[in-house]
Amino acid sequence: MSAIPQERRLVTAIPGPKSQELQARRLGAVAGGVGSVLPVFAARANGGIIEDVDGNRLIDFGSGIAVTSVGSSAEAVVRRASAQLAEFTHTCFMVTPYEGYVEVCERLAELTPGDHAKKSALFNSGAEAVENAVKIARAYTKRQAVVVFDHGYHGRTNLTMALTAKNMPYKNGFGPFAPEIYRVPVAYGYRWPTGAENAGAEASAQAIDMIVKQIGAENVAAIIIEPVLGEGGFIEPAKGFLPAISKFATDNGIVFVADEIQSGFCRTGQWFACEDENVVPDLITTAKGIAGGLPLAAVTGRAKMMDAPHSGGLGGTYGGNPVACAAALGAIETMKELDLNAKAKRIEEVMKARLTAIQEKYDIVGDIRGRGAMIAIELVKSGTKDPNPEATGALAKACHAEGLLVLTCGTYGNVLRFLPPLVIGEDLLNEGMDIIEAAFARV
Ligand SMILES: *Cc1c(COP(=O)(O)O)cnc(C)c1O
């Protein structure tokens, strides 16, 4: 574990000269389609700090997109992954299995909502988990249609591009997309025409009506939703929406899939965000926070559904790699030992108080939302609800220049999102909020 002082430090401009040199090499060697939020090259990272190749120390409000919730070099992750690395790196679970894979599946059965019999299958990326959830749901129901939601994000592979709502940058020019995917409204409280208080009931009624009238419930294999929508703008579906959709799925023999890839593993102050309204999904997809930064993903769900595909129908060369499994066991151990659900709730308290104070001064803050350490503000033009992507971009840039890494998101590109590692110290958290406040004063 690198013992990096948990202090912001700027010794050069951002990005510094060594980062600029590396960026020039990168432009010559790395495909242009792969972007970066901030071309600062990392040297070490831990806790709430990323140290770059020029010796700058940035405060991390991104966690590599909600991945390093336990930090970027958490002790238990490094210890367990290193030990496994020295034993063996790979056998392929489909050739000769190993204990770590089984143990991760056992932990997933314990930690995910519901006390029914559960099984899991492991994969490498979130998109791969979502694709496999669709395969499982189709095999179980012997139906084809898949229902997804406005503002939803599920990945960049062909099937998950089709499931994802937003064209740029995810889909543009990359079609044709997979068939039998249908998109219905989500209860986006801030932008719901008759107000947030009506969004849950009205949006669920509209979504269900569309499913029944346009697809036929009896043709639907799966309904897939993020319990808190991530890339679409940290949208928490208004109260009542998730339970209504989940009940409709159950009543109609449809597999209800919670995509908890971004919202899972303590991120929202609970093991899984769907627990907030006591929704018990049939299948749950996880990735990002699961393994402290190593590539691992899972589908976990009702045993009878998980067992529906024929033997050999699920898998992949690397799925559930032993080093990634060891890292996951280390990450889960850390989450329990440090009670990272409580930490996430404390981060919400601090951030929301600070953001409310900012909103009182600046009327371009249209909405403050999110739960735990998955918090965002939606920026609008003064006195309207018109999206303000220009201010969003300018604020992010101003934060980056001061050594605070923040990310943006949202269908309209007007959401500033905050995903600090759950282990971040409260002084760094407050310093980050000071930088955000100062950025507002400047922009
Ligand atoms: C990131 C994400 C994915 C895709 O995960 P990858 O590991 O990037 O393939 C899918 N669903 C949600 C909700 C995500 O946030």
GROMACS .gro file of C-alpha atoms and ligand atoms in nm:
model
  458
    1MET     CA    1   0.000   0.000   0.000
    2SER     CA    2   0.142   0.339  -0.087
    3ALA     CA    3   0.133   0.567   0.216
    4ILE     CA    4   0.048   0.886   0.033
    5PRO     CA    5   0.001   1.188   0.259
    6GLN     CA    6  -0.369   1.272   0.254
    7GLU     CA    7  -0.309   1.631   0.153
    8ARG     CA    8  -0.373   1.825  -0.164
    9ARG     CA    9  -0.050   1.960  -0.312
   10LEU     CA   10   0.005   2.154  -0.633
   11VAL     CA   11   0.368   2.186  -0.744
   12THR     CA   12   0.309   2.255  -1.116
   13ALA     CA   13   0.025   2.374  -1.335
   14ILE     CA   14  -0.240   2.104  -1.400
   15PRO     CA   15  -0.147   1.910  -1.610
   16GLY     CA   16   0.224   1.943  -1.533
   17PRO     CA   17   0.517   1.905  -1.776
   18LYS     CA   18   0.563   1.528  -1.729
   19SER     CA   19   0.191   1.469  -1.781
   20GLN     CA   20   0.205   1.683  -2.093
   21GLU     CA   21   0.495   1.477  -2.227
   22LEU     CA   22   0.304   1.155  -2.164
   23GLN     CA   23  -0.007   1.304  -2.320
   24ALA     CA   24   0.192   1.377  -2.638
   25ARG     CA   25   0.308   1.012  -2.649
   26ARG     CA   26  -0.046   0.898  -2.579
   27LEU     CA   27  -0.183   1.100  -2.870
   28GLY     CA   28   0.061   0.918  -3.099
   29ALA     CA   29  -0.017   0.569  -2.970
   30VAL     CA   30  -0.366   0.552  -2.818
   31ALA     CA   31  -0.680   0.549  -3.031
   32GLY     CA   32  -0.856   0.883  -3.043
   33GLY     CA   33  -1.191   0.731  -2.947
   34VAL     CA   34  -1.064   0.670  -2.595
   35GLY     CA   35  -1.101   0.996  -2.405
   36SER     CA   36  -0.984   1.115  -2.062
   37VAL     CA   37  -1.154   1.360  -1.828
   38LEU     CA   38  -0.824   1.511  -1.717
   39PRO     CA   39  -0.492   1.429  -1.892
   40VAL     CA   40  -0.300   1.410  -1.566
   41PHE     CA   41  -0.103   1.085  -1.552
   42ALA     CA   42  -0.130   0.894  -1.226
   43ALA     CA   43   0.173   0.767  -1.035
   44ARG     CA   44   0.018   0.649  -0.708
   45ALA     CA   45  -0.320   0.670  -0.542
   46ASN     CA   46  -0.474   0.589  -0.208
   47GLY     CA   47  -0.745   0.712   0.025
   48GLY     CA   48  -0.878   1.038  -0.115
   49ILE     CA   49  -0.561   1.133  -0.307
   50ILE     CA   50  -0.426   1.069  -0.659
   51GLU     CA   51  -0.061   1.163  -0.697
   52ASP     CA   52   0.048   1.245  -1.053
   53VAL     CA   53   0.382   1.199  -1.231
   54ASP     CA   54   0.474   1.562  -1.157
   55GLY     CA   55   0.424   1.516  -0.782
   56ASN     CA   56   0.089   1.698  -0.765
   57ARG     CA   57  -0.163   1.549  -0.524
   58LEU     CA   58  -0.522   1.575  -0.638
   59ILE     CA   59  -0.830   1.528  -0.423
   60ASP     CA   60  -1.030   1.243  -0.576
   61PHE     CA   61  -1.406   1.301  -0.612
   62GLY     CA   62  -1.432   1.041  -0.891
   63SER     CA   63  -1.302   0.704  -0.760
   64GLY     CA   64  -1.226   0.605  -1.121
   65ILE     CA   65  -1.605   0.627  -1.182
   66ALA     CA   66  -1.733   0.478  -0.856
   67VAL     CA   67  -1.482   0.191  -0.855
   68THR     CA   68  -1.227   0.254  -0.581
   69SER     CA   69  -1.476   0.294  -0.297
   70VAL     CA   70  -1.226   0.132  -0.057
   71GLY     CA   71  -0.941   0.347  -0.195
   72SER     CA   72  -0.705   0.279  -0.485
   73SER     CA   73  -0.461   0.063  -0.289
   74ALA     CA   74  -0.662  -0.063   0.006
   75GLU     CA   75  -0.455  -0.280   0.241
   76ALA     CA   76  -0.678  -0.589   0.228
   77VAL     CA   77  -0.716  -0.567  -0.152
   78VAL     CA   78  -0.340  -0.539  -0.207
   79ARG     CA   79  -0.263  -0.814   0.048
   80ARG     CA   80  -0.512  -1.067  -0.086
   81ALA     CA   81  -0.456  -0.994  -0.456
   82SER     CA   82  -0.075  -1.006  -0.414
   83ALA     CA   83  -0.095  -1.340  -0.234
   84GLN     CA   84  -0.315  -1.484  -0.507
   85LEU     CA   85  -0.088  -1.340  -0.779
   86ALA     CA   86   0.204  -1.536  -0.633
   87GLU     CA   87   0.001  -1.861  -0.620
   88PHE     CA   88  -0.148  -1.861  -0.970
   89THR     CA   89  -0.284  -1.595  -1.206
   90HIS     CA   90  -0.531  -1.800  -1.405
   91THR     CA   91  -0.657  -2.146  -1.474
   92CYS     CA   92  -0.994  -2.047  -1.626
   93PHE     CA   93  -1.284  -2.135  -1.396
   94MET     CA   94  -1.441  -2.329  -1.685
   95VAL     CA   95  -1.132  -2.553  -1.701
   96THR     CA   96  -1.018  -2.606  -1.341
   97PRO     CA   97  -1.212  -2.410  -1.078
   98TYR     CA   98  -1.075  -2.245  -0.761
   99GLU     CA   99  -1.213  -2.145  -0.424
  100GLY     CA  100  -1.202  -1.764  -0.460
  101TYR     CA  101  -1.472  -1.765  -0.728
  102VAL     CA  102  -1.703  -1.975  -0.511
  103GLU     CA  103  -1.638  -1.754  -0.209
  104VAL     CA  104  -1.723  -1.435  -0.400
  105CYS     CA  105  -2.051  -1.597  -0.510
  106GLU     CA  106  -2.124  -1.693  -0.147
  107ARG     CA  107  -2.061  -1.334  -0.034
  108LEU     CA  108  -2.287  -1.202  -0.312
  109ALA     CA  109  -2.568  -1.434  -0.199
  110GLU     CA  110  -2.535  -1.301   0.158
  111LEU     CA  111  -2.504  -0.932   0.073
  112THR     CA  112  -2.768  -0.887  -0.198
  113PRO     CA  113  -3.131  -0.822  -0.096
  114GLY     CA  114  -3.376  -1.107  -0.032
  115ASP     CA  115  -3.341  -1.434   0.158
  116HIS     CA  116  -3.436  -1.664  -0.133
  117ALA     CA  117  -3.192  -1.920  -0.276
  118LYS     CA  118  -2.938  -1.730  -0.488
  119LYS     CA  119  -2.659  -1.812  -0.729
  120SER     CA  120  -2.407  -1.598  -0.918
  121ALA     CA  121  -2.191  -1.600  -1.230
  122LEU     CA  122  -1.879  -1.383  -1.260
  123PHE     CA  123  -1.757  -1.177  -1.554
  124ASN     CA  124  -1.501  -0.905  -1.634
  125SER     CA  125  -1.698  -0.587  -1.692
  126GLY     CA  126  -2.030  -0.431  -1.614
  127ALA     CA  127  -2.146  -0.449  -1.974
  128GLU     CA  128  -2.070  -0.820  -1.980
  129ALA     CA  129  -2.275  -0.871  -1.663
  130VAL     CA  130  -2.573  -0.688  -1.815
  131GLU     CA  131  -2.547  -0.892  -2.136
  132ASN     CA  132  -2.549  -1.211  -1.931
  133ALA     CA  133  -2.847  -1.096  -1.724
  134VAL     CA  134  -3.035  -1.064  -2.054
  135LYS     CA  135  -2.922  -1.412  -2.163
  136ILE     CA  136  -3.037  -1.559  -1.830
  137ALA     CA  137  -3.373  -1.380  -1.838
  138ARG     CA  138  -3.438  -1.494  -2.196
  139ALA     CA  139  -3.341  -1.854  -2.118
  140TYR     CA  140  -3.564  -1.853  -1.807
  141THR     CA  141  -3.873  -1.687  -1.958
  142LYS     CA  142  -3.834  -1.811  -2.317
  143ARG     CA  143  -3.930  -1.456  -2.416
  144GLN     CA  144  -3.728  -1.197  -2.607
  145ALA     CA  145  -3.825  -0.836  -2.533
  146VAL     CA  146  -3.618  -0.626  -2.292
  147VAL     CA  147  -3.749  -0.304  -2.137
  148VAL     CA  148  -3.516  -0.021  -2.035
  149PHE     CA  149  -3.567   0.341  -1.933
  150ASP     CA  150  -3.507   0.696  -2.045
  151HIS     CA  151  -3.165   0.822  -1.925
  152GLY     CA  152  -3.051   0.463  -1.861
  153TYR     CA  153  -2.689   0.354  -1.906
  154HIS     CA  154  -2.585  -0.009  -1.928
  155GLY     CA  155  -2.254  -0.019  -2.121
  156ARG     CA  156  -2.078   0.007  -2.455
  157THR     CA  157  -2.098  -0.340  -2.611
  158ASN     CA  158  -2.348  -0.394  -2.891
  159LEU     CA  159  -2.636  -0.520  -2.678
  160THR     CA  160  -2.570  -0.271  -2.397
  161MET     CA  161  -2.542   0.021  -2.643
  162ALA     CA  162  -2.895  -0.068  -2.745
  163LEU     CA  163  -2.998  -0.069  -2.378
  164THR     CA  164  -2.830   0.269  -2.318
  165ALA     CA  165  -3.040   0.581  -2.381
  166LYS     CA  166  -2.789   0.851  -2.475
  167ASN     CA  167  -2.661   0.881  -2.833
  168MET     CA  168  -2.344   1.090  -2.789
  169PRO     CA  169  -2.087   0.968  -2.710
  170TYR     CA  170  -2.202   0.610  -2.655
  171LYS     CA  171  -2.388   0.508  -2.972
  172ASN     CA  172  -2.340   0.763  -3.245
  173GLY     CA  173  -2.227   0.592  -3.567
  174PHE     CA  174  -2.197   0.250  -3.402
  175GLY     CA  175  -2.528   0.092  -3.513
  176PRO     CA  176  -2.710  -0.120  -3.612
  177PHE     CA  177  -2.814  -0.211  -3.260
  178ALA     CA  178  -2.962  -0.528  -3.116
  179PRO     CA  179  -3.339  -0.571  -3.169
  180GLU     CA  180  -3.622  -0.629  -2.918
  181ILE     CA  181  -3.517  -0.344  -2.687
  182TYR     CA  182  -3.791  -0.102  -2.575
  183ARG     CA  183  -3.747   0.224  -2.383
  184VAL     CA  184  -4.008   0.365  -2.145
  185PRO     CA  185  -4.024   0.675  -1.918
  186VAL     CA  186  -3.854   0.698  -1.579
  187ALA     CA  187  -3.971   0.909  -1.281
  188TYR     CA  188  -3.721   1.195  -1.314
  189GLY     CA  189  -3.862   1.413  -1.038
  190TYR     CA  190  -3.685   1.739  -1.119
  191ARG     CA  191  -3.802   1.737  -1.480
  192TRP     CA  192  -4.140   1.566  -1.443
  193PRO     CA  193  -4.402   1.796  -1.605
  194THR     CA  194  -4.655   1.779  -1.318
  195GLY     CA  195  -4.393   1.795  -1.042
  196ALA     CA  196  -4.173   1.558  -0.848
  197GLU     CA  197  -4.455   1.461  -0.610
  198ASN     CA  198  -4.653   1.308  -0.898
  199ALA     CA  199  -4.358   1.155  -1.085
  200GLY     CA  200  -4.354   0.815  -0.914
  201ALA     CA  201  -4.719   0.730  -0.976
  202GLU     CA  202  -4.752   0.892  -1.320
  203ALA     CA  203  -4.426   0.765  -1.468
  204SER     CA  204  -4.485   0.407  -1.351
  205ALA     CA  205  -4.841   0.415  -1.494
  206GLN     CA  206  -4.708   0.547  -1.826
  207ALA     CA  207  -4.426   0.293  -1.840
  208ILE     CA  208  -4.658   0.003  -1.761
  209ASP     CA  209  -4.917   0.124  -2.013
  210MET     CA  210  -4.649   0.138  -2.285
  211ILE     CA  211  -4.526  -0.211  -2.199
  212VAL     CA  212  -4.877  -0.356  -2.208
  213LYS     CA  213  -4.996  -0.171  -2.519
  214GLN     CA  214  -4.682  -0.158  -2.732
  215ILE     CA  215  -4.493  -0.477  -2.645
  216GLY     CA  216  -4.732  -0.707  -2.457
  217ALA     CA  217  -4.626  -0.805  -2.106
  218GLU     CA  218  -4.626  -1.171  -2.210
  219ASN     CA  219  -4.343  -1.099  -2.456
  220VAL     CA  220  -4.113  -0.930  -2.205
  221ALA     CA  221  -3.817  -1.129  -2.071
  222ALA     CA  222  -3.663  -0.859  -1.853
  223ILE     CA  223  -3.705  -0.506  -1.721
  224ILE     CA  224  -3.364  -0.354  -1.645
  225ILE     CA  225  -3.323  -0.043  -1.434
  226GLU     CA  226  -3.053   0.134  -1.234
  227PRO     CA  227  -3.200   0.201  -0.886
  228VAL     CA  228  -3.013   0.531  -0.902
  229LEU     CA  229  -2.942   0.620  -1.265
  230GLY     CA  230  -2.570   0.690  -1.302
  231GLU     CA  231  -2.444   0.828  -1.633
  232GLY     CA  232  -2.793   0.966  -1.706
  233GLY     CA  233  -2.751   1.221  -1.426
  234PHE     CA  234  -2.768   1.057  -1.082
  235ILE     CA  235  -3.145   1.043  -1.109
  236GLU     CA  236  -3.319   0.881  -0.813
  237PRO     CA  237  -3.650   0.754  -0.950
  238ALA     CA  238  -3.924   0.929  -0.749
  239LYS     CA  239  -4.063   0.730  -0.455
  240GLY     CA  240  -4.302   0.456  -0.552
  241PHE     CA  241  -4.163   0.411  -0.903
  242LEU     CA  242  -3.928   0.117  -0.842
  243PRO     CA  243  -4.175  -0.080  -0.626
  244ALA     CA  244  -4.450  -0.032  -0.886
  245ILE     CA  245  -4.231  -0.150  -1.174
  246SER     CA  246  -4.094  -0.439  -0.969
  247LYS     CA  247  -4.447  -0.551  -0.875
  248PHE     CA  248  -4.562  -0.528  -1.236
  249ALA     CA  249  -4.269  -0.748  -1.340
  250THR     CA  250  -4.347  -1.009  -1.075
  251ASP     CA  251  -4.719  -1.012  -1.158
  252ASN     CA  252  -4.638  -1.075  -1.525
  253GLY     CA  253  -4.360  -1.331  -1.504
  254ILE     CA  254  -4.098  -1.075  -1.613
  255VAL     CA  255  -3.745  -1.090  -1.469
  256PHE     CA  256  -3.677  -0.766  -1.278
  257VAL     CA  257  -3.308  -0.676  -1.310
  258ALA     CA  258  -3.148  -0.409  -1.090
  259ASP     CA  259  -2.832  -0.275  -1.256
  260GLU     CA  260  -2.637  -0.182  -0.942
  261ILE     CA  261  -2.304  -0.159  -1.122
  262GLN     CA  262  -2.256   0.206  -1.018
  263SER     CA  263  -2.490   0.229  -0.716
  264GLY     CA  264  -2.393  -0.096  -0.542
  265PHE     CA  265  -2.143  -0.194  -0.271
  266CYS     CA  266  -2.201   0.080  -0.010
  267ARG     CA  267  -2.194   0.365  -0.261
  268THR     CA  268  -2.536   0.499  -0.161
  269GLY     CA  269  -2.501   0.417   0.210
  270GLN     CA  270  -2.655   0.072   0.173
  271TRP     CA  271  -2.508  -0.244   0.026
  272PHE     CA  272  -2.744  -0.194  -0.269
  273ALA     CA  273  -2.950   0.111  -0.362
  274CYS     CA  274  -3.269  -0.089  -0.424
  275GLU     CA  275  -3.285  -0.160  -0.049
  276ASP     CA  276  -3.398   0.200   0.001
  277GLU     CA  277  -3.755   0.108  -0.098
  278ASN     CA  278  -3.727  -0.259   0.000
  279VAL     CA  279  -3.725  -0.371  -0.361
  280VAL     CA  280  -3.593  -0.727  -0.403
  281PRO     CA  281  -3.474  -0.774  -0.761
  282ASP     CA  282  -3.483  -1.112  -0.935
  283LEU     CA  283  -3.135  -1.049  -1.078
  284ILE     CA  284  -2.879  -0.789  -0.976
  285THR     CA  285  -2.576  -0.687  -1.182
  286THR     CA  286  -2.265  -0.563  -1.002
  287ALA     CA  287  -1.916  -0.450  -1.108
  288LYS     CA  288  -1.732  -0.119  -1.042
  289GLY     CA  289  -1.704  -0.108  -0.658
  290ILE     CA  290  -1.693  -0.485  -0.616
  291ALA     CA  291  -1.318  -0.549  -0.632
  292GLY     CA  292  -1.128  -0.234  -0.530
  293GLY     CA  293  -1.026  -0.156  -0.888
  294LEU     CA  294  -0.962  -0.499  -1.037
  295PRO     CA  295  -1.190  -0.598  -1.325
  296LEU     CA  296  -1.474  -0.813  -1.193
  297ALA     CA  297  -1.849  -0.821  -1.247
  298ALA     CA  298  -2.134  -1.044  -1.144
  299VAL     CA  299  -2.492  -1.144  -1.204
  300THR     CA  300  -2.659  -1.263  -0.884
  301GLY     CA  301  -3.016  -1.382  -0.860
  302ARG     CA  302  -3.283  -1.637  -0.790
  303ALA     CA  303  -3.130  -1.983  -0.820
  304LYS     CA  304  -3.408  -2.110  -1.049
  305MET     CA  305  -3.340  -1.824  -1.294
  306MET     CA  306  -2.962  -1.843  -1.271
  307ASP     CA  307  -2.980  -2.216  -1.345
  308ALA     CA  308  -3.203  -2.173  -1.653
  309PRO     CA  309  -2.925  -2.152  -1.917
  310HIS     CA  310  -2.779  -2.487  -2.028
  311SER     CA  311  -2.441  -2.596  -1.888
  312GLY     CA  312  -2.165  -2.418  -2.083
  313GLY     CA  313  -2.407  -2.142  -2.191
  314LEU     CA  314  -2.249  -1.883  -1.961
  315GLY     CA  315  -1.885  -1.803  -1.901
  316GLY     CA  316  -1.577  -1.655  -2.065
  317THR     CA  317  -1.202  -1.706  -2.057
  318TYR     CA  318  -1.128  -1.458  -1.779
  319GLY     CA  319  -1.462  -1.428  -1.598
  320GLY     CA  320  -1.402  -1.440  -1.222
  321ASN     CA  321  -1.023  -1.424  -1.256
  322PRO     CA  322  -0.864  -1.550  -0.931
  323VAL     CA  323  -0.669  -1.228  -0.863
  324ALA     CA  324  -0.985  -1.020  -0.917
  325CYS     CA  325  -1.179  -1.255  -0.685
  326ALA     CA  326  -0.913  -1.219  -0.415
  327ALA     CA  327  -0.934  -0.841  -0.454
  328ALA     CA  328  -1.314  -0.856  -0.422
  329LEU     CA  329  -1.289  -1.051  -0.098
  330GLY     CA  330  -1.045  -0.786   0.028
  331ALA     CA  331  -1.275  -0.504  -0.079
  332ILE     CA  332  -1.580  -0.663   0.088
  333GLU     CA  333  -1.376  -0.724   0.406
  334THR     CA  334  -1.277  -0.353   0.404
  335MET     CA  335  -1.636  -0.238   0.352
  336LYS     CA  336  -1.749  -0.438   0.654
  337GLU     CA  337  -1.455  -0.355   0.880
  338LEU     CA  338  -1.466   0.019   0.817
  339ASP     CA  339  -1.849   0.028   0.798
  340LEU     CA  340  -1.838   0.208   0.466
  341ASN     CA  341  -2.218   0.234   0.455
  342ALA     CA  342  -2.197   0.465   0.756
  343LYS     CA  343  -1.911   0.656   0.590
  344ALA     CA  344  -2.119   0.704   0.274
  345LYS     CA  345  -2.407   0.843   0.479
  346ARG     CA  346  -2.172   1.086   0.654
  347ILE     CA  347  -2.035   1.199   0.314
  348GLU     CA  348  -2.393   1.270   0.204
  349GLU     CA  349  -2.456   1.478   0.516
  350VAL     CA  350  -2.144   1.690   0.467
  351MET     CA  351  -2.184   1.733   0.091
  352LYS     CA  352  -2.555   1.812   0.092
  353ALA     CA  353  -2.512   2.076   0.364
  354ARG     CA  354  -2.231   2.242   0.168
  355LEU     CA  355  -2.417   2.218  -0.164
  356THR     CA  356  -2.735   2.363  -0.012
  357ALA     CA  357  -2.533   2.665   0.101
  358ILE     CA  358  -2.399   2.702  -0.255
  359GLN     CA  359  -2.751   2.670  -0.400
  360GLU     CA  360  -2.871   2.954  -0.177
  361LYS     CA  361  -2.608   3.182  -0.335
  362TYR     CA  362  -2.621   3.063  -0.697
  363ASP     CA  363  -2.951   3.009  -0.875
  364ILE     CA  364  -2.790   2.798  -1.150
  365VAL     CA  365  -2.799   2.504  -0.907
  366GLY     CA  366  -3.135   2.360  -1.011
  367ASP     CA  367  -3.128   2.038  -0.814
  368ILE     CA  368  -2.918   1.865  -0.548
  369ARG     CA  369  -2.969   1.491  -0.540
  370GLY     CA  370  -2.827   1.145  -0.485
  371ARG     CA  371  -2.761   0.931  -0.183
  372GLY     CA  372  -2.455   0.844   0.019
  373ALA     CA  373  -2.136   0.916  -0.174
  374MET     CA  374  -2.325   0.931  -0.504
  375ILE     CA  375  -2.420   1.298  -0.502
  376ALA     CA  376  -2.478   1.541  -0.789
  377ILE     CA  377  -2.600   1.888  -0.875
  378GLU     CA  378  -2.794   1.967  -1.191
  379LEU     CA  379  -2.700   2.304  -1.339
  380VAL     CA  380  -2.951   2.522  -1.522
  381LYS     CA  381  -2.965   2.868  -1.675
  382SER     CA  382  -3.062   3.139  -1.425
  383GLY     CA  383  -3.431   3.148  -1.348
  384THR     CA  384  -3.516   2.851  -1.577
  385LYS     CA  385  -3.482   2.474  -1.590
  386ASP     CA  386  -3.290   2.495  -1.919
  387PRO     CA  387  -2.980   2.273  -1.898
  388ASN     CA  388  -2.652   2.459  -1.852
  389PRO     CA  389  -2.375   2.232  -1.985
  390GLU     CA  390  -2.148   2.536  -2.038
  391ALA     CA  391  -2.140   2.625  -1.666
  392THR     CA  392  -2.104   2.254  -1.582
  393GLY     CA  393  -1.795   2.221  -1.800
  394ALA     CA  394  -1.648   2.548  -1.673
  395LEU     CA  395  -1.699   2.446  -1.310
  396ALA     CA  396  -1.536   2.106  -1.368
  397LYS     CA  397  -1.238   2.276  -1.535
  398ALA     CA  398  -1.202   2.526  -1.252
  399CYS     CA  399  -1.201   2.240  -0.999
  400HIS     CA  400  -0.942   2.043  -1.201
  401ALA     CA  401  -0.709   2.345  -1.215
  402GLU     CA  402  -0.719   2.362  -0.833
  403GLY     CA  403  -0.642   1.992  -0.793
  404LEU     CA  404  -0.992   1.854  -0.736
  405LEU     CA  405  -1.096   1.574  -0.969
  406VAL     CA  406  -1.471   1.592  -1.041
  407LEU     CA  407  -1.677   1.429  -1.316
  408THR     CA  408  -1.979   1.538  -1.515
  409CYS     CA  409  -2.271   1.333  -1.645
  410GLY     CA  410  -2.634   1.363  -1.748
  411THR     CA  411  -2.831   1.330  -2.070
  412TYR     CA  412  -2.793   1.707  -2.115
  413GLY     CA  413  -2.429   1.717  -1.995
  414ASN     CA  414  -2.534   1.951  -1.714
  415VAL     CA  415  -2.474   1.742  -1.403
  416LEU     CA  416  -2.167   1.772  -1.185
  417ARG     CA  417  -2.129   1.445  -0.997
  418PHE     CA  418  -1.931   1.357  -0.687
  419LEU     CA  419  -1.813   1.002  -0.620
  420PRO     CA  420  -1.539   1.026  -0.358
  421PRO     CA  421  -1.378   0.708  -0.226
  422LEU     CA  422  -1.579   0.613   0.082
  423VAL     CA  423  -1.256   0.613   0.284
  424ILE     CA  424  -1.183   0.981   0.214
  425GLY     CA  425  -1.100   1.187   0.525
  426GLU     CA  426  -1.347   1.454   0.628
  427ASP     CA  427  -1.087   1.731   0.601
  428LEU     CA  428  -1.021   1.642   0.235
  429LEU     CA  429  -1.394   1.621   0.173
  430ASN     CA  430  -1.443   1.971   0.311
  431GLU     CA  431  -1.142   2.104   0.122
  432GLY     CA  432  -1.295   1.964  -0.197
  433MET     CA  433  -1.621   2.140  -0.117
  434ASP     CA  434  -1.427   2.467  -0.056
  435ILE     CA  435  -1.280   2.432  -0.406
  436ILE     CA  436  -1.625   2.376  -0.556
  437GLU     CA  437  -1.759   2.682  -0.375
  438ALA     CA  438  -1.466   2.891  -0.499
  439ALA     CA  439  -1.523   2.761  -0.853
  440PHE     CA  440  -1.881   2.894  -0.838
  441ALA     CA  441  -1.753   3.235  -0.732
  442ARG     CA  442  -1.523   3.240  -1.037
  443VAL     CA  443  -1.752   3.096  -1.308
  444LIG     C1  444  -2.042   0.157  -1.574
  444LIG     C2  445  -2.175   0.095  -1.587
  444LIG     C3  446  -2.197  -0.013  -1.672
  444LIG     C4  447  -2.089  -0.070  -1.762
  444LIG     O1  448  -1.982  -0.119  -1.689
  444LIG     P1  449  -1.841  -0.146  -1.764
  444LIG     O2  450  -1.759  -0.214  -1.660
  444LIG     O3  451  -1.789  -0.011  -1.801
  444LIG     O4  452  -1.871  -0.231  -1.881
  444LIG     C5  453  -2.323  -0.068  -1.677
  444LIG     N1  454  -2.423  -0.020  -1.600
  444LIG     C6  455  -2.405   0.084  -1.516
  444LIG     C7  456  -2.518   0.131  -1.432
  444LIG     C8  457  -2.281   0.147  -1.508
  444LIG     O5  458  -2.263   0.253  -1.429
   0.00000   0.00000   0.00000
